Coordinates of C-alpha atoms and ligand atoms in Angstrom, one line a residue:
M1 CA 0.0 0.0 0.0
S2 CA 1.4 3.3 -1.0
N3 CA -1.0 5.5 0.7
K4 CA -1.2 5.9 4.5
S5 CA -4.9 6.4 4.8
D6 CA -5.6 3.5 2.5
R7 CA -3.5 1.3 4.8
R8 CA -5.2 2.7 7.8
N9 CA -8.6 1.9 6.5
F10 CA -7.6 -1.5 5.3
L11 CA -6.1 -2.4 8.7
K12 CA -9.0 -0.9 10.6
N13 CA -11.5 -2.9 8.6
T14 CA -9.5 -6.1 8.7
V15 CA -9.1 -5.8 12.5
K16 CA -12.8 -5.1 13.0
G17 CA -13.7 -8.1 10.9
T18 CA -11.4 -10.4 12.7
V19 CA -12.3 -9.2 16.2
A20 CA -16.0 -9.5 15.3
L21 CA -15.3 -13.1 14.5
G22 CA -13.4 -13.7 17.6
I23 CA -10.1 -14.6 15.9
G24 CA -6.8 -12.8 16.2
M25 CA -4.7 -11.2 13.5
S26 CA -2.1 -13.9 13.8
S27 CA -4.5 -16.6 12.7
I28 CA -5.3 -14.9 9.4
S29 CA -2.4 -16.4 7.4
S30 CA -3.2 -19.9 8.6
F31 CA -6.9 -19.5 7.9
A32 CA -6.6 -20.4 4.2
E33 CA -4.8 -23.7 5.0
S34 CA -7.5 -24.7 7.5
C35 CA -10.3 -24.5 4.8
T36 CA -11.3 -27.9 3.6
S37 CA -11.8 -28.7 -0.1
T38 CA -15.6 -28.6 0.4
Q39 CA -15.4 -24.9 1.3
R40 CA -15.0 -22.6 -1.6
V41 CA -13.5 -19.7 0.4
I42 CA -10.1 -19.1 -1.1
S43 CA -9.1 -16.0 0.8
P44 CA -8.6 -15.1 4.4
Y45 CA -10.9 -12.1 4.0
K46 CA -13.9 -12.4 6.3
T47 CA -16.9 -10.2 6.3
G48 CA -19.2 -9.8 9.4
F49 CA -22.9 -9.1 9.3
E50 CA -22.7 -5.5 10.6
Q51 CA -22.3 -2.6 8.2
Q52 CA -18.9 -1.0 8.5
P53 CA -18.2 2.8 8.3
L54 CA -17.9 4.2 4.9
P55 CA -14.1 4.8 4.4
Y56 CA -14.6 8.3 3.1
A57 CA -17.1 11.2 3.2
F58 CA -20.3 11.1 1.2
N59 CA -19.0 13.8 -1.2
A60 CA -15.5 12.3 -1.5
L61 CA -16.1 10.9 -5.0
E62 CA -18.3 13.8 -6.0
D63 CA -17.0 14.1 -9.6
V64 CA -17.9 10.5 -10.2
I65 CA -20.6 9.7 -7.7
D66 CA -22.6 12.6 -6.2
A67 CA -22.9 13.0 -2.5
T68 CA -26.7 12.4 -2.5
T69 CA -26.4 9.1 -4.3
M70 CA -23.6 8.0 -2.0
E71 CA -25.5 8.9 1.1
I72 CA -28.8 7.2 0.0
H73 CA -26.9 4.2 -1.3
Y74 CA -24.9 3.7 1.9
T75 CA -27.5 4.8 4.6
K76 CA -30.6 3.4 2.9
H77 CA -29.9 0.6 0.4
A78 CA -26.8 -1.0 1.9
A79 CA -27.9 -0.5 5.5
T80 CA -31.2 -2.3 4.7
Y81 CA -29.3 -5.3 3.3
S82 CA -27.3 -5.6 6.5
K83 CA -30.5 -5.2 8.7
N84 CA -32.4 -7.8 6.7
L85 CA -29.5 -10.1 6.6
K86 CA -29.3 -10.1 10.4
E87 CA -33.0 -10.8 10.6
A88 CA -32.6 -13.8 8.3
V89 CA -29.5 -15.0 10.2
T90 CA -31.5 -15.0 13.4
A91 CA -34.6 -16.6 11.9
E92 CA -32.6 -19.3 10.1
K93 CA -30.4 -20.0 13.2
I94 CA -27.1 -19.2 11.7
D95 CA -24.3 -18.9 14.3
A96 CA -23.3 -15.2 14.4
K97 CA -19.6 -16.3 14.4
N98 CA -20.0 -17.5 10.8
S99 CA -18.8 -15.1 8.2
V100 CA -20.9 -13.8 5.3
E101 CA -18.6 -15.8 3.0
D102 CA -19.5 -19.0 4.8
V103 CA -23.2 -18.3 4.3
L104 CA -22.8 -17.4 0.7
A105 CA -20.8 -20.5 -0.1
N106 CA -23.9 -22.5 1.1
I107 CA -26.6 -20.1 0.1
S108 CA -28.7 -22.7 -1.7
K109 CA -29.6 -24.1 1.8
Y110 CA -31.2 -20.8 2.9
S111 CA -34.1 -18.5 2.0
A112 CA -34.4 -15.9 -0.8
K113 CA -34.2 -13.3 1.9
M114 CA -30.8 -14.6 2.9
R115 CA -29.6 -14.7 -0.7
N116 CA -30.7 -11.2 -1.6
N117 CA -29.6 -9.6 1.6
G118 CA -26.4 -11.6 2.2
G119 CA -25.3 -10.9 -1.3
G120 CA -26.4 -7.2 -1.0
H121 CA -24.5 -6.7 2.2
Y122 CA -21.3 -8.4 1.1
N123 CA -21.3 -6.7 -2.3
H124 CA -21.7 -3.2 -0.9
E125 CA -19.2 -3.7 1.9
M126 CA -16.7 -4.6 -0.8
F127 CA -17.8 -1.9 -3.2
W128 CA -17.1 0.9 -0.8
Q129 CA -13.6 -0.3 -0.2
C130 CA -13.0 -0.8 -3.9
M131 CA -13.2 3.0 -4.4
R132 CA -11.3 6.1 -3.3
P133 CA -11.2 9.8 -4.3
K134 CA -10.5 10.4 -8.0
Q135 CA -6.9 9.9 -9.3
N136 CA -5.5 10.7 -12.7
E137 CA -4.0 7.9 -14.7
N138 CA -5.7 5.5 -12.2
K139 CA -4.4 2.0 -13.0
S140 CA -3.5 -1.3 -11.4
A141 CA 0.2 -1.9 -10.7
G142 CA 2.6 -4.6 -9.6
K143 CA 1.6 -8.3 -9.5
L144 CA -2.0 -7.7 -10.1
M145 CA -1.2 -5.6 -13.2
N146 CA 1.0 -8.4 -14.5
A147 CA -1.9 -10.9 -13.9
I148 CA -4.3 -8.6 -15.7
E149 CA -2.0 -8.3 -18.7
K150 CA -1.5 -12.0 -18.8
N151 CA -5.2 -12.8 -18.6
F152 CA -6.6 -10.1 -20.8
T153 CA -3.6 -9.1 -23.0
S154 CA -3.6 -5.5 -21.9
F155 CA -5.1 -3.2 -19.3
T156 CA -7.0 -1.5 -22.1
N157 CA -8.6 -4.8 -23.2
F158 CA -9.4 -5.6 -19.6
K159 CA -11.1 -2.3 -19.1
T160 CA -13.1 -2.7 -22.3
Q161 CA -14.3 -6.2 -21.4
L162 CA -15.3 -5.3 -17.8
S163 CA -17.1 -2.1 -19.0
D164 CA -18.9 -4.1 -21.7
A165 CA -20.0 -6.6 -19.1
G166 CA -21.5 -3.7 -17.1
K167 CA -23.3 -2.2 -20.1
N168 CA -24.7 -5.5 -21.2
R169 CA -26.0 -6.6 -17.8
F170 CA -29.8 -6.5 -18.4
G171 CA -31.6 -5.0 -15.4
S172 CA -30.0 -4.9 -12.0
G173 CA -26.7 -6.6 -11.1
W174 CA -23.0 -6.5 -10.6
V175 CA -19.9 -6.9 -12.7
W176 CA -16.8 -8.7 -11.3
L177 CA -13.2 -9.2 -11.7
Y178 CA -12.7 -12.5 -9.8
A179 CA -10.1 -15.1 -9.4
D180 CA -9.9 -18.9 -9.0
K181 CA -7.7 -20.8 -6.6
N182 CA -4.8 -20.6 -9.1
K183 CA -5.1 -16.8 -9.3
K184 CA -6.5 -17.0 -12.8
L185 CA -8.6 -13.9 -13.4
S186 CA -12.0 -13.7 -15.1
I187 CA -14.6 -11.1 -15.8
G188 CA -18.3 -11.9 -15.3
S189 CA -21.6 -10.5 -14.3
T190 CA -24.3 -11.7 -11.9
P191 CA -28.0 -10.6 -11.6
N192 CA -29.6 -8.9 -8.6
Q193 CA -27.3 -9.2 -5.5
D194 CA -25.7 -12.5 -6.5
N195 CA -21.9 -12.8 -6.5
P196 CA -19.3 -15.4 -7.5
L197 CA -19.0 -16.7 -3.9
M198 CA -22.5 -18.2 -4.0
D199 CA -22.9 -21.9 -4.7
V200 CA -25.9 -21.0 -7.0
S201 CA -23.9 -18.6 -9.1
E202 CA -23.1 -19.4 -12.8
I203 CA -19.6 -17.8 -12.3
K204 CA -17.6 -18.9 -9.3
G205 CA -14.5 -17.6 -7.6
F206 CA -13.2 -15.0 -5.2
P207 CA -14.3 -11.4 -6.1
L208 CA -11.4 -8.9 -6.3
L209 CA -13.3 -5.9 -7.7
G210 CA -17.0 -5.3 -8.0
L211 CA -19.1 -2.7 -9.8
D212 CA -22.7 -2.0 -8.8
V213 CA -24.8 -1.4 -12.0
W214 CA -28.1 -1.2 -10.2
E215 CA -29.9 2.1 -11.2
H216 CA -29.8 3.2 -7.6
A217 CA -26.0 3.4 -7.9
Y218 CA -26.0 6.1 -10.6
Y219 CA -29.5 7.3 -11.7
L220 CA -29.6 10.7 -9.9
K221 CA -26.5 11.9 -11.7
Y222 CA -26.4 9.8 -14.9
Q223 CA -30.1 9.0 -15.5
N224 CA -30.2 6.3 -18.3
K225 CA -26.5 6.8 -19.2
R226 CA -25.0 3.8 -17.5
A227 CA -22.1 3.7 -19.9
D228 CA -21.0 7.2 -18.6
Y229 CA -21.2 6.1 -15.0
I230 CA -19.0 3.1 -15.8
E231 CA -16.4 5.1 -17.7
N232 CA -16.1 7.6 -14.8
W233 CA -16.0 4.9 -12.2
W234 CA -12.5 3.8 -13.5
N235 CA -11.1 7.0 -12.0
V236 CA -12.1 6.1 -8.4
I237 CA -11.1 2.4 -8.2
N238 CA -8.9 1.8 -5.2
W239 CA -6.3 -0.4 -6.8
N240 CA -4.3 -0.7 -3.6
Y241 CA -7.3 -2.5 -2.0
V242 CA -7.9 -4.7 -5.1
Q243 CA -4.2 -5.6 -5.0
Q244 CA -4.6 -6.6 -1.3
R245 CA -7.4 -8.9 -2.1
F246 CA -5.4 -10.5 -4.9
D247 CA -2.2 -10.8 -2.7
N248 CA -4.2 -12.5 0.1
L249 CA -5.7 -15.2 -2.1
A250 CA -4.7 -18.6 -1.0
G251 CA -2.8 -20.8 -3.5
Ligands
MN1 MN1 -26.2 -0.9 -4.7

């Protein structure tokens, strides 16, 4: 991480997540090894059921995402997913020490409420972290950039493919850069609040970067112009965070 505040936010959230689960920082590196082959969790990242603080002010991404959209998105849409997920967790007797990742890996065993809100909560917790204030020439770097170039020929091709996946998602959903156990990268899209961690998903793997293409994510500023929202979003991707998710993949 090159940026102190990024590192602070990353550590803050990592510590919160692990403390909430009752495990110490020292056990993170051994977590991956402890997973059995029947679990599809391939990263030590663990997400709790509580909504975490937004890592920046509502207006911090103003050029790309207006403050009103950010505030409604975080305090209404995303907060409701977390609230409804906790209701479902209680009703369906899931141990609160489980992570959202554990639940999503077995989501076919639970209700539609669990699926919609478990996915909604996870996706948004990740989405906020995947962004930061606008940067010029905003690109991946290092090992992740090498992997992107290996998998997609060039960063430009990667950007085009991911953007196209967003433009072509019919209705509401998400677009993902995700990885398999061998760190092979893929681009894909899921409907509604599904994601590649779910056992019911057509695309499966560990999400590194997610883009929300629901209309609630952009409609106030961009109206029907989803393509413009996607193009601008590239300027606020927090590549340090995406790189951390990639670095922490098991395997
Ligand atoms: Mn959303």
